[in-house]
Coordinates of C-alpha atoms and ligand atoms in Angstrom, one line a residue:
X1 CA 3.9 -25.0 -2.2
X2 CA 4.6 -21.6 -3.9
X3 CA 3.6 -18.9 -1.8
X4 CA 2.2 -15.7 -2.7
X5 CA 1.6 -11.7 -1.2
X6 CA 0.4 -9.2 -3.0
X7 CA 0.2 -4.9 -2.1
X8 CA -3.0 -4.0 -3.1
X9 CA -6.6 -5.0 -3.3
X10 CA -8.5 -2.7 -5.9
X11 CA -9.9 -4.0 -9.3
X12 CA -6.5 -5.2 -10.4
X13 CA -5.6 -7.5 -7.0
X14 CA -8.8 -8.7 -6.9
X15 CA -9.0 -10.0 -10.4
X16 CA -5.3 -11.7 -9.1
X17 CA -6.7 -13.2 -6.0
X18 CA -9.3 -15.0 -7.7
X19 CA -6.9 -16.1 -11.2
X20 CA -4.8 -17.5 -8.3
X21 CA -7.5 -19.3 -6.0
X22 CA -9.3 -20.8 -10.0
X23 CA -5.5 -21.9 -10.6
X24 CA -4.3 -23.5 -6.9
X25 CA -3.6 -27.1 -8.9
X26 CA -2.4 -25.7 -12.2
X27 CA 0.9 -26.6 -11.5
X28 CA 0.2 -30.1 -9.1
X29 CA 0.9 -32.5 -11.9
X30 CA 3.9 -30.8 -13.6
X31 CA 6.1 -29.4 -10.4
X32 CA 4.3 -30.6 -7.5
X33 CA 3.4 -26.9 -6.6
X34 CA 0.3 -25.4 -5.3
X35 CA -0.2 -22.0 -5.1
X36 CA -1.2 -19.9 -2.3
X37 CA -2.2 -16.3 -1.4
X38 CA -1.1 -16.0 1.9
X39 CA -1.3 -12.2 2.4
X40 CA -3.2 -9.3 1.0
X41 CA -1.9 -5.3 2.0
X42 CA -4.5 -3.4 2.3
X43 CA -4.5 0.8 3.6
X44 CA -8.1 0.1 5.5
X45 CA -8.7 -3.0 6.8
X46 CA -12.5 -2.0 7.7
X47 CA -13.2 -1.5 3.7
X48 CA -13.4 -5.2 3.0
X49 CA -14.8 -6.2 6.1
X50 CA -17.4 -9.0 4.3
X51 CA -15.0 -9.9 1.1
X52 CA -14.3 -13.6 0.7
X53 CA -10.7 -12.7 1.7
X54 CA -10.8 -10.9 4.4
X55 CA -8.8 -13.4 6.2
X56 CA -5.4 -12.8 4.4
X57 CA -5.8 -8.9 4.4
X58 CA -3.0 -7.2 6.7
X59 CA -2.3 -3.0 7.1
X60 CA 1.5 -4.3 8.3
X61 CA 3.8 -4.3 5.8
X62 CA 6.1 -6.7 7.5
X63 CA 3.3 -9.7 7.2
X64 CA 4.2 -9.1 3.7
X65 CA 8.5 -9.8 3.5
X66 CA 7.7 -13.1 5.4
X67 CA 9.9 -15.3 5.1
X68 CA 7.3 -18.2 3.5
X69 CA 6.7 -15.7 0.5
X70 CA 7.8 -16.6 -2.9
X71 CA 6.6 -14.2 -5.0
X72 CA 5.4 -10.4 -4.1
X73 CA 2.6 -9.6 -6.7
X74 CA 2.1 -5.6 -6.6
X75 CA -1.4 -4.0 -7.5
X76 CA -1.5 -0.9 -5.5
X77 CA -0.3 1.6 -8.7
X78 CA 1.4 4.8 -8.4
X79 CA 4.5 5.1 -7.2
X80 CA 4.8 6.3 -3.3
X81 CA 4.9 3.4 -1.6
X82 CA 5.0 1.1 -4.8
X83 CA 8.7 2.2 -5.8
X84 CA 10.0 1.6 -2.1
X85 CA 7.9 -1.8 -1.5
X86 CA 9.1 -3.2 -4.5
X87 CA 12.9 -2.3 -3.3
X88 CA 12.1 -3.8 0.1
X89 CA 11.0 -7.2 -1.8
X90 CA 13.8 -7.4 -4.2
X91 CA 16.4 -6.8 -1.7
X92 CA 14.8 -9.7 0.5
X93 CA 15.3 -11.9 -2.6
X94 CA 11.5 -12.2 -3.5
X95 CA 10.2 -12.5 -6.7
X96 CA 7.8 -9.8 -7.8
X97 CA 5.5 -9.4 -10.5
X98 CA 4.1 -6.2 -11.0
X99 CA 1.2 -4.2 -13.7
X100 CA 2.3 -0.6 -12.7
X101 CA 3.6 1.0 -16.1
X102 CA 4.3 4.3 -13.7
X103 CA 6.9 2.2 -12.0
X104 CA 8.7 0.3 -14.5
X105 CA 8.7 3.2 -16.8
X106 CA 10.4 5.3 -14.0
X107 CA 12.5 3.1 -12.6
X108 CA 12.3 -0.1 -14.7
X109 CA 15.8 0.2 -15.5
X110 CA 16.9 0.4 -11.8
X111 CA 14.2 -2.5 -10.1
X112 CA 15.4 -5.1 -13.2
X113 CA 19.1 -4.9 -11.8
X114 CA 18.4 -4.9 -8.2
X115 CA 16.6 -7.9 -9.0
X116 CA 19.6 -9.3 -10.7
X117 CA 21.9 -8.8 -8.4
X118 CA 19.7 -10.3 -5.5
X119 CA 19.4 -13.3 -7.8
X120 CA 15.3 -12.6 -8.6
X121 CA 13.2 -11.2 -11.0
X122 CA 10.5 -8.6 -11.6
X123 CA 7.9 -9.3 -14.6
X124 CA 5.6 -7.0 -15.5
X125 CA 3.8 -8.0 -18.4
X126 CA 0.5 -6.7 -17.6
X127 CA 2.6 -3.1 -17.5
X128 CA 1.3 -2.6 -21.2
X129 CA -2.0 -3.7 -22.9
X130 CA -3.9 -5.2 -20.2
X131 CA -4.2 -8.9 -21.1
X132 CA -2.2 -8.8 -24.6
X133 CA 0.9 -10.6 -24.3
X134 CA 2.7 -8.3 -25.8
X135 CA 6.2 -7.6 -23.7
X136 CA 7.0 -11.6 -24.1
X137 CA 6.0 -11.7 -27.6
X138 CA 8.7 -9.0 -28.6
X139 CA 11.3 -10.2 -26.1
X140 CA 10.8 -14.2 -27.0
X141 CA 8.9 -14.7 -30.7
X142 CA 10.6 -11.6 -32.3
X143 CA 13.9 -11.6 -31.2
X144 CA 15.2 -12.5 -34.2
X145 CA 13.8 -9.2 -36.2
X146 CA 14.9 -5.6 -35.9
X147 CA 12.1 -3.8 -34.8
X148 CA 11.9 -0.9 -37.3
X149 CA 8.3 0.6 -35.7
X150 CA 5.0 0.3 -33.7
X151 CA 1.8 1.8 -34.3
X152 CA -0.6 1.4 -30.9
X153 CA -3.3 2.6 -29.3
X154 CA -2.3 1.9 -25.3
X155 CA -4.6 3.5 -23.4
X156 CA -8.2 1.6 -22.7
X157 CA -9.9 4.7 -21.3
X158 CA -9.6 7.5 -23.9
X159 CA -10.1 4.7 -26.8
X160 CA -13.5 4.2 -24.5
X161 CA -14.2 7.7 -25.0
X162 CA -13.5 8.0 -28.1
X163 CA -15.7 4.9 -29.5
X164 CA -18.5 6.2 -27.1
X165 CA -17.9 10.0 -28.6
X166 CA -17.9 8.6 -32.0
X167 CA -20.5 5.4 -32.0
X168 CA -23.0 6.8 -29.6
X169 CA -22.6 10.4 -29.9
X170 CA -22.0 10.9 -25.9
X171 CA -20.3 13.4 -24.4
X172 CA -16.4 13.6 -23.4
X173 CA -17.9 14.1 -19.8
X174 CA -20.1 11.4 -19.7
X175 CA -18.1 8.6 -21.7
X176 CA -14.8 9.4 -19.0
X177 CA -17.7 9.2 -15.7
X178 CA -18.4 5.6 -17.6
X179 CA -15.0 4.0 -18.2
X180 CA -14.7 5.6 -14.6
X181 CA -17.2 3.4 -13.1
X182 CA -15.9 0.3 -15.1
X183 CA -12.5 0.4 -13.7
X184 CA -10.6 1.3 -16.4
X185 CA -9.6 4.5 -15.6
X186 CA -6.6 5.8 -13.1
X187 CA -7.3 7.0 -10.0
X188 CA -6.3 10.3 -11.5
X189 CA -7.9 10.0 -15.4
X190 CA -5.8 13.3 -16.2
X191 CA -3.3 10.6 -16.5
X192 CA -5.2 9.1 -19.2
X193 CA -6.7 11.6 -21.4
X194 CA -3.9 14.1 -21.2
X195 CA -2.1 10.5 -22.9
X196 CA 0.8 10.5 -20.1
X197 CA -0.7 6.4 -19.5
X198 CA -0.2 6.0 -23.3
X199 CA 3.7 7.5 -23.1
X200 CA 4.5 5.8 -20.2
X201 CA 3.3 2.4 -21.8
X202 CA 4.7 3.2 -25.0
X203 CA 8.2 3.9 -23.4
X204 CA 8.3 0.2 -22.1
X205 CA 7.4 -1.2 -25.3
X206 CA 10.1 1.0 -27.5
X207 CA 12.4 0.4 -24.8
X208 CA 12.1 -3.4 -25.4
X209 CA 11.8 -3.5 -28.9
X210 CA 14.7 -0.9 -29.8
X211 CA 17.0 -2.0 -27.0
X212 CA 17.3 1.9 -26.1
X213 CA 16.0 3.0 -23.3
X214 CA 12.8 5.5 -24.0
X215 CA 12.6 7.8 -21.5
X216 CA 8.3 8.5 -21.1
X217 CA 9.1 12.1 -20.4
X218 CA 11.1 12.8 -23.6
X219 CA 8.1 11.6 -25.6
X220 CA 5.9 13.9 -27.4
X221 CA 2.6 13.9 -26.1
X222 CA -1.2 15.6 -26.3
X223 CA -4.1 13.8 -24.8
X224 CA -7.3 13.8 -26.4
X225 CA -9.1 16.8 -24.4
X226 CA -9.3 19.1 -27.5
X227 CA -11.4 16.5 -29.4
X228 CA -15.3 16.9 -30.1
X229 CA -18.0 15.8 -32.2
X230 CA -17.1 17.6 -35.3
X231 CA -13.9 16.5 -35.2
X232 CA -15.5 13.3 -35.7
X233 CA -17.7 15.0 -38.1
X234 CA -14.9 15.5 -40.5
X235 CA -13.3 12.7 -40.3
X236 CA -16.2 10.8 -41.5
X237 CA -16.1 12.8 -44.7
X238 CA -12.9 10.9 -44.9
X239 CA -13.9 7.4 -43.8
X240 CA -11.7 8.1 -41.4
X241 CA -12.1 7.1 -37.1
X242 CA -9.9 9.3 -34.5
X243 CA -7.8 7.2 -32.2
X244 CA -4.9 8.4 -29.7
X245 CA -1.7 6.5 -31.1
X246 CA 1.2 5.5 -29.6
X247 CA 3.9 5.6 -32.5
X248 CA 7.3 5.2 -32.6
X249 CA 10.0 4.1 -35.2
X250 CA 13.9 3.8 -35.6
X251 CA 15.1 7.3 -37.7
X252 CA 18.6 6.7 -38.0
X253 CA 20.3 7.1 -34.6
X254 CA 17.1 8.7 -33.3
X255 CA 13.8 7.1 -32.2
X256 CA 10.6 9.1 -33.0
X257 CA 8.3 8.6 -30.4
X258 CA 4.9 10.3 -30.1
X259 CA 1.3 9.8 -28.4
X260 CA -1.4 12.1 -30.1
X261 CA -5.1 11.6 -31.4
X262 CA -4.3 10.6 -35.5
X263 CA -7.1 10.2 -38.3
X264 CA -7.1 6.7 -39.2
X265 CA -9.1 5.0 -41.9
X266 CA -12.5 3.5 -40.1
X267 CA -11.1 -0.5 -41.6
X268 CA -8.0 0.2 -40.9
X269 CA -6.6 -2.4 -38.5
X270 CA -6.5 0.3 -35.8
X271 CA -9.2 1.8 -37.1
X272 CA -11.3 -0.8 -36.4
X273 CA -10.3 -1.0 -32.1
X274 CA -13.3 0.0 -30.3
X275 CA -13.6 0.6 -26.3
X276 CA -11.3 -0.2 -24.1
X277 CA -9.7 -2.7 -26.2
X278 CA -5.9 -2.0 -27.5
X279 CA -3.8 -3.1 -30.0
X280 CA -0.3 -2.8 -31.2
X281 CA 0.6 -3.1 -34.5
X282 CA 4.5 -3.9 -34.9
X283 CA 6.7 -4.1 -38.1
X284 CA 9.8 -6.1 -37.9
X285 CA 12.5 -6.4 -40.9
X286 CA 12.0 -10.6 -40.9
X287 CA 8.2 -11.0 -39.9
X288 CA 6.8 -7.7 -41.5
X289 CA 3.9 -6.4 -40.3
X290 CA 2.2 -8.7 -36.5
X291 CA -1.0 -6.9 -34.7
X292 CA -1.3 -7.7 -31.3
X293 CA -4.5 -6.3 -29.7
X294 CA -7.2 -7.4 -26.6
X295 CA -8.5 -5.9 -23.5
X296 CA -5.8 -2.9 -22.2
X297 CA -8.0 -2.8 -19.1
X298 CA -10.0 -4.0 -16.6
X299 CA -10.1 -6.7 -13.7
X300 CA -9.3 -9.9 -15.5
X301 CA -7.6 -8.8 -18.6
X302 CA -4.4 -7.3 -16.4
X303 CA -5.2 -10.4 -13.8
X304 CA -4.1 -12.6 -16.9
X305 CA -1.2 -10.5 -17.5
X306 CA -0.2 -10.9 -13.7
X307 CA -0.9 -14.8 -13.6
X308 CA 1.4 -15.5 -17.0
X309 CA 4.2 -14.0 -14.9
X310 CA 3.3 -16.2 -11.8
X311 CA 3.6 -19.1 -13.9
X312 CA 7.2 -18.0 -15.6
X313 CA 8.6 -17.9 -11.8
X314 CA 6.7 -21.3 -11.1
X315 CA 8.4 -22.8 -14.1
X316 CA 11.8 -20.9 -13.3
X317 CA 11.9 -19.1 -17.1
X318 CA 14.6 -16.7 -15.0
X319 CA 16.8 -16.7 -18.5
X320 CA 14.2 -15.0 -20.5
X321 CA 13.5 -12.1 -18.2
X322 CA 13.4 -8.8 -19.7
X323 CA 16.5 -6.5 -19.8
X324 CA 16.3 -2.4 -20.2
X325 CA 19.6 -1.5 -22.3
X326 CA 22.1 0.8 -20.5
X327 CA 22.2 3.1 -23.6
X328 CA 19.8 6.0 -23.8
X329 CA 17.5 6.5 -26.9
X330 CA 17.8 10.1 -28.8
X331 CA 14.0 11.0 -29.4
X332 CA 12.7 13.1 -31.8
X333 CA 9.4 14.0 -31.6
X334 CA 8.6 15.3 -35.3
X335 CA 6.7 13.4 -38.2
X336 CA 9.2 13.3 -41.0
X337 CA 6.8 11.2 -43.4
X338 CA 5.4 12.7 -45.9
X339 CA 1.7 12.5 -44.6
X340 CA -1.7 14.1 -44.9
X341 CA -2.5 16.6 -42.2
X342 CA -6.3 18.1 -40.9
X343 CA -6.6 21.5 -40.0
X344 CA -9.2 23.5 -38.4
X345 CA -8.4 27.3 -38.0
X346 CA -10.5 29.9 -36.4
X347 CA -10.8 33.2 -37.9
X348 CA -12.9 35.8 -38.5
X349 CA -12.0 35.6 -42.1
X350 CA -12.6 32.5 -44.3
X351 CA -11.2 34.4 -47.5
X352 CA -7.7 35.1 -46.4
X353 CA -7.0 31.8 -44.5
X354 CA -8.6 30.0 -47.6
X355 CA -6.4 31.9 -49.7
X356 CA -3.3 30.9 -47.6
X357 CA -3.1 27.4 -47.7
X358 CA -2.6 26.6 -51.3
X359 CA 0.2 28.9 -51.1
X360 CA 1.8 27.0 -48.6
X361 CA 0.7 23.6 -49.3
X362 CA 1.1 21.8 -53.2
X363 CA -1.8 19.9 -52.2
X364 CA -4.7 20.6 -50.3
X365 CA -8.1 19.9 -50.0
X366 CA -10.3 22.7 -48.6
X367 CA -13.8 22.0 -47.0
X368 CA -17.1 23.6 -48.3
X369 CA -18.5 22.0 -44.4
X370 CA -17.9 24.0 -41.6
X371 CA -19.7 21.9 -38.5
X372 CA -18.9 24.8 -36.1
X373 CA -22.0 26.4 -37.1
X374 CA -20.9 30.1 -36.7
X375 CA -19.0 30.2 -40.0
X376 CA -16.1 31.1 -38.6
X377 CA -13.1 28.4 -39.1
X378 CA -11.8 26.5 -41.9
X379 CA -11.1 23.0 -42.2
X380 CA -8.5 21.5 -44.3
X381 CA -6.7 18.6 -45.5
X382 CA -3.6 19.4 -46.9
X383 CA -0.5 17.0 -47.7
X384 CA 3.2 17.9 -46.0
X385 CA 6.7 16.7 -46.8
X386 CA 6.8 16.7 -42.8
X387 CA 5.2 18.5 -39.8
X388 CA 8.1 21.0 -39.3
X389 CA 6.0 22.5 -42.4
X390 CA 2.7 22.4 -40.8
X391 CA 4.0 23.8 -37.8
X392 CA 6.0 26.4 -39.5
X393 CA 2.3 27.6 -41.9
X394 CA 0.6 27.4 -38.0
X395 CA 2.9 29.6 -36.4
X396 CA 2.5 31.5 -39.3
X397 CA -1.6 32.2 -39.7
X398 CA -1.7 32.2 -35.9
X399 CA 0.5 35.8 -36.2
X400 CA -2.2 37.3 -38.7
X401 CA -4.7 39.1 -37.0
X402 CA -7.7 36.9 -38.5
X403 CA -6.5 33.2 -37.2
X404 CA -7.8 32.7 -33.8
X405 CA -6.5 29.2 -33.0
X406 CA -5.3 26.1 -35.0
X407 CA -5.9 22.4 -34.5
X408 CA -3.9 19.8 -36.6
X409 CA -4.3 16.3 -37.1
X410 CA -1.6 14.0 -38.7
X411 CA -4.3 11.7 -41.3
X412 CA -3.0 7.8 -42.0
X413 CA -5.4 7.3 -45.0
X414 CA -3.3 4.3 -46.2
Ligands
LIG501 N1 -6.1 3.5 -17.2 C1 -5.5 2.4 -18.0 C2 -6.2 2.4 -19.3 C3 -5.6 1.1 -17.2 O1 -7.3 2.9 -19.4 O2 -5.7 1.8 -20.2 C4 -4.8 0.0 -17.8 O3 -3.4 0.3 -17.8

C-alpha cells in the first residue's frame, strides 16, 4: 500500500484527490501497490463540511508526518507555510510532490538537496505548464541536445485575457473576473498579469534546460496591464496576435531571459495558443525546433502533473530526479536580435515625432491609423539592430516637450 497526505484542498488538491481515488489499482498488477489518500490539511475544517472527503480532512499538521505516509503531495501554494511544511516532510524522509512554481523557484535549489541528503525526492512537474509534461521532457528526452532557447507563453490567466480581449472584444476587467471564477488565476492575480507567474515558471524551465540556475527576480519582466483593444487593433494590421512570452536563450556566457507581451504572427505556432492553454516552444542544437503546449491551468490539467510524479515515486525513478546546478546564470535582459519593434507615442505633435523616427531608424513603417481617436499619438513599426536602440530613441522623444508617453512592442513577424 503506498500511502498518501496532501497540504491543501483548493482546485488543485481536489483535482489530486480524485486522480488518486480514479487510480487506487493502477499499480495492483505491476507492484502490488494501492494507493491511498489517508489525509487531507485543511485551514477550516467547517468549509468542506458535506465534501465526499471530509473524512480524511485534519487542521493538525502532525496527522500529516505520520509515520504510514509515503508521499506528501503539496497544493496549498504560496510560500508561508508551504516552504516550512515541505522542510518538515523532507527531513522526516517523505517523499513530496509538489505544483507550487513560488516555491521551487525560490528555494528549489535548497528543497532538491535536503531531499537528497534525507535519501527522498521532491517532483514538481506540474510547477510549469499545468498538464504539459514539459520539466521531464527536457530533463529525460532532451538530454542529449544543448538547449540553445525557449520561446513560451506560461501563464494560463493573462493568455485567457488576452484571447478574450482579442476574440471577443471583452474588457481586461471582465476577462481577469472570468479566468477568476474558473480557477485559473492566483489567489493574488497581480501575480499573474503583472507576469511575475510567467518569470517564476520560466526560471524553472531555463534553470533546467541551461543547467544555470535562473534566478526569477533577475528576469526582466512587464505584465500585460498596459494592453488594450487598439493595441490589438494594430496588430491586426499586421496579422499579427499579442501574447505575454516567456523567452530566454544562451548569449554567450549570459542567459537572456525576459517575460513581456510580444506581437506574434496570428499562425504562428504561439500565435495560434488561445485561453488558458500554454505552450513552449524549445530549440535544441540535435532535435531543432519541439513545441510542447496544453492546459497551464486548472483542476485536472495540474492534477495530471501531480499524479505523473506519484507514479515516478511508485515506480522508484529516484535516478532521474531533477537537479538545480550550483552555478548561477548571468542574465541579461536586452533583445540583441535584430527585430521589428511597435511603437505608440503620445504627443501633441504628430509632425515632429513623425519626423523623428526615420532619422533614427533605417527602416520604419509609419501608420496613417491612429485608433486613439483624439489624434494625438503615433504608431510605428520600425526595425532595430537591438532594443538598446529603441530604448535609447524612447528616452530620447520622451525629453522633447511634445512626446507624452511611449509604449514598445518587440514584433516576431517570422
Ligand atoms: N495562475 C496560474 C496560471 C495557474 O494562470 O497559469 C497555473 O500555474
Amino acid at each position: 500500500m503506498v500511502n498518501i497526505a496532501m497540504l491543501g484542498y483548493g482546485v488543485v488538491g481536489s483535482g489530486v484527490a480524485e486522480l488518486i481515488l480514479r487510480n487506487k489499482y493502477r499499480f495492483k498488477d505491476e507492484l502490488n501497490e494501492e494507493l491511498v489518500l489517508s489525509k487531507i490539511l485543511v485551514k477550516n475544517i467547517g468549509r468542506h463540511a458535506n465534501n465526499k472527503n471530509s473524512g480524511l480532512l485534519t487542521e493538525d499538521i502532525d496527522d500529516i508526518f505520520e509515520e504510514r505516509v509515503d508521499i506528501i503531495v503539496e497544493a496549498m501554494g504560496g510560500l508561508d507555510p508551504s516552504y516550512e511544511y515541505v522542510k518538515m516532510a523532507l527531513n522526516m524522509k517523505k517523499h513530496v510532490v509538489t505544483a507550487n512554481k513560488d516555491l521551487i523557484a525560490e528555494y528549489g535549489y535548497e528543497l532538491l538537496r535536503l531531499a537528497r541528503k534525507n535519501g527522498v525526492t521532491i517532483h514538481f512537474e506540474a510547477s510549469v505548464g499545468g498538464g504539459i509534461p514539459i520539466l521531464k521532457s527536457i530533463n529525460e528526452c532532451l538530454v542529449g541536445n544543448q538547449i540553445k532557447s525557449i520561446k513560451s507563453i506560461l501563464n494560463g490567466t493573462t493568455n485567457f485575457i488576452l484571447s478574450k480581449m482579442n476574440r471577443n472584444g471583452m474588457s481586461y476587467g471582465n476577462a481577469l473576473k472570468l479566468a477568476q471564477d474558473l480557477g485559473f488565476a492566483e489567489a493574488n492575480p497581480d501575480s499573474d498579469v503583472k507576469g511575475y507567474d510567467a518569470a517564476r515558471k520560466l526560471s524553472i524551465l531555463s534553470t533546467i534546460a541551461y543547467n544555470r540556475r535562473v534566478n526569477w527576480k533577475d528576469i526582466n519582466i512587464e505584465g500585460i496591464m498596459e494592453i488594450d483593444s487598439d493595441d490589438f487593433r494594430y496588430a491586426k494590421l499586421k496579422k499579427c496576435n499579442i501574447k505575454l512570452l516567456g523567452m530566454s536563450k544562451i548569449c554567450n556566457d549570459d542567459i537572456y531571459a525576459s517575460v513581456m507581451p510580444v506581437m506574434v504572427k496570428e499562425d504562428s505556432v504561439l500565435g495560434k495558443i488561445e485561453n488558458e492553454y500554454n505552450a513552449i516552444l524549445v530549440e535544441g542544437d540535435a532535435v531543432g525546433d519541439v513545441m510542447f503546449s496544453g492546459k497551464g491551468a486548472g483542476m485536472f490539467p495540474t492534477a495530471s502533473a501531480v499524479f505523473g510524479d506519484i507514479a515516478d515515486i511508485i515506480e522508484h525513478k529516484k535516478e532521474k530526479s531533477i537537479v538545480f546546478s550550483k552555478e548561477k546564470a548571468r542574465i541579461n535582459g536586452n533583445w540583441s536580435l535584430k527585430s521589428k519593434w511597435f511603437m505608440r507615442i503620445k504627443t501633441d505633435d504628430r509632425i515632429k515625432v513623425i519626423e523623428s523616427i526615420p532619422l533614427n531608424f533605417k527602416s520604419c513603417y509609419i501608420l496613417s491609423n491612429d485608433f486613439s481617436g483624439n489624434k494625438n499619438e503615433v504608431a510605428a513599426f520600425v526595425s532595430s539592430d537591438n532594443e538598446n536602440a529603441v530604448n535609447d530613441y524612447i528616452e530620447k522623444i520622451k525629453q522633447k516637450k511634445y512626446a507624452e508617453s511611449v509604449k514598445k512592442l518587440l514584433v516576431l513577424d517570422k
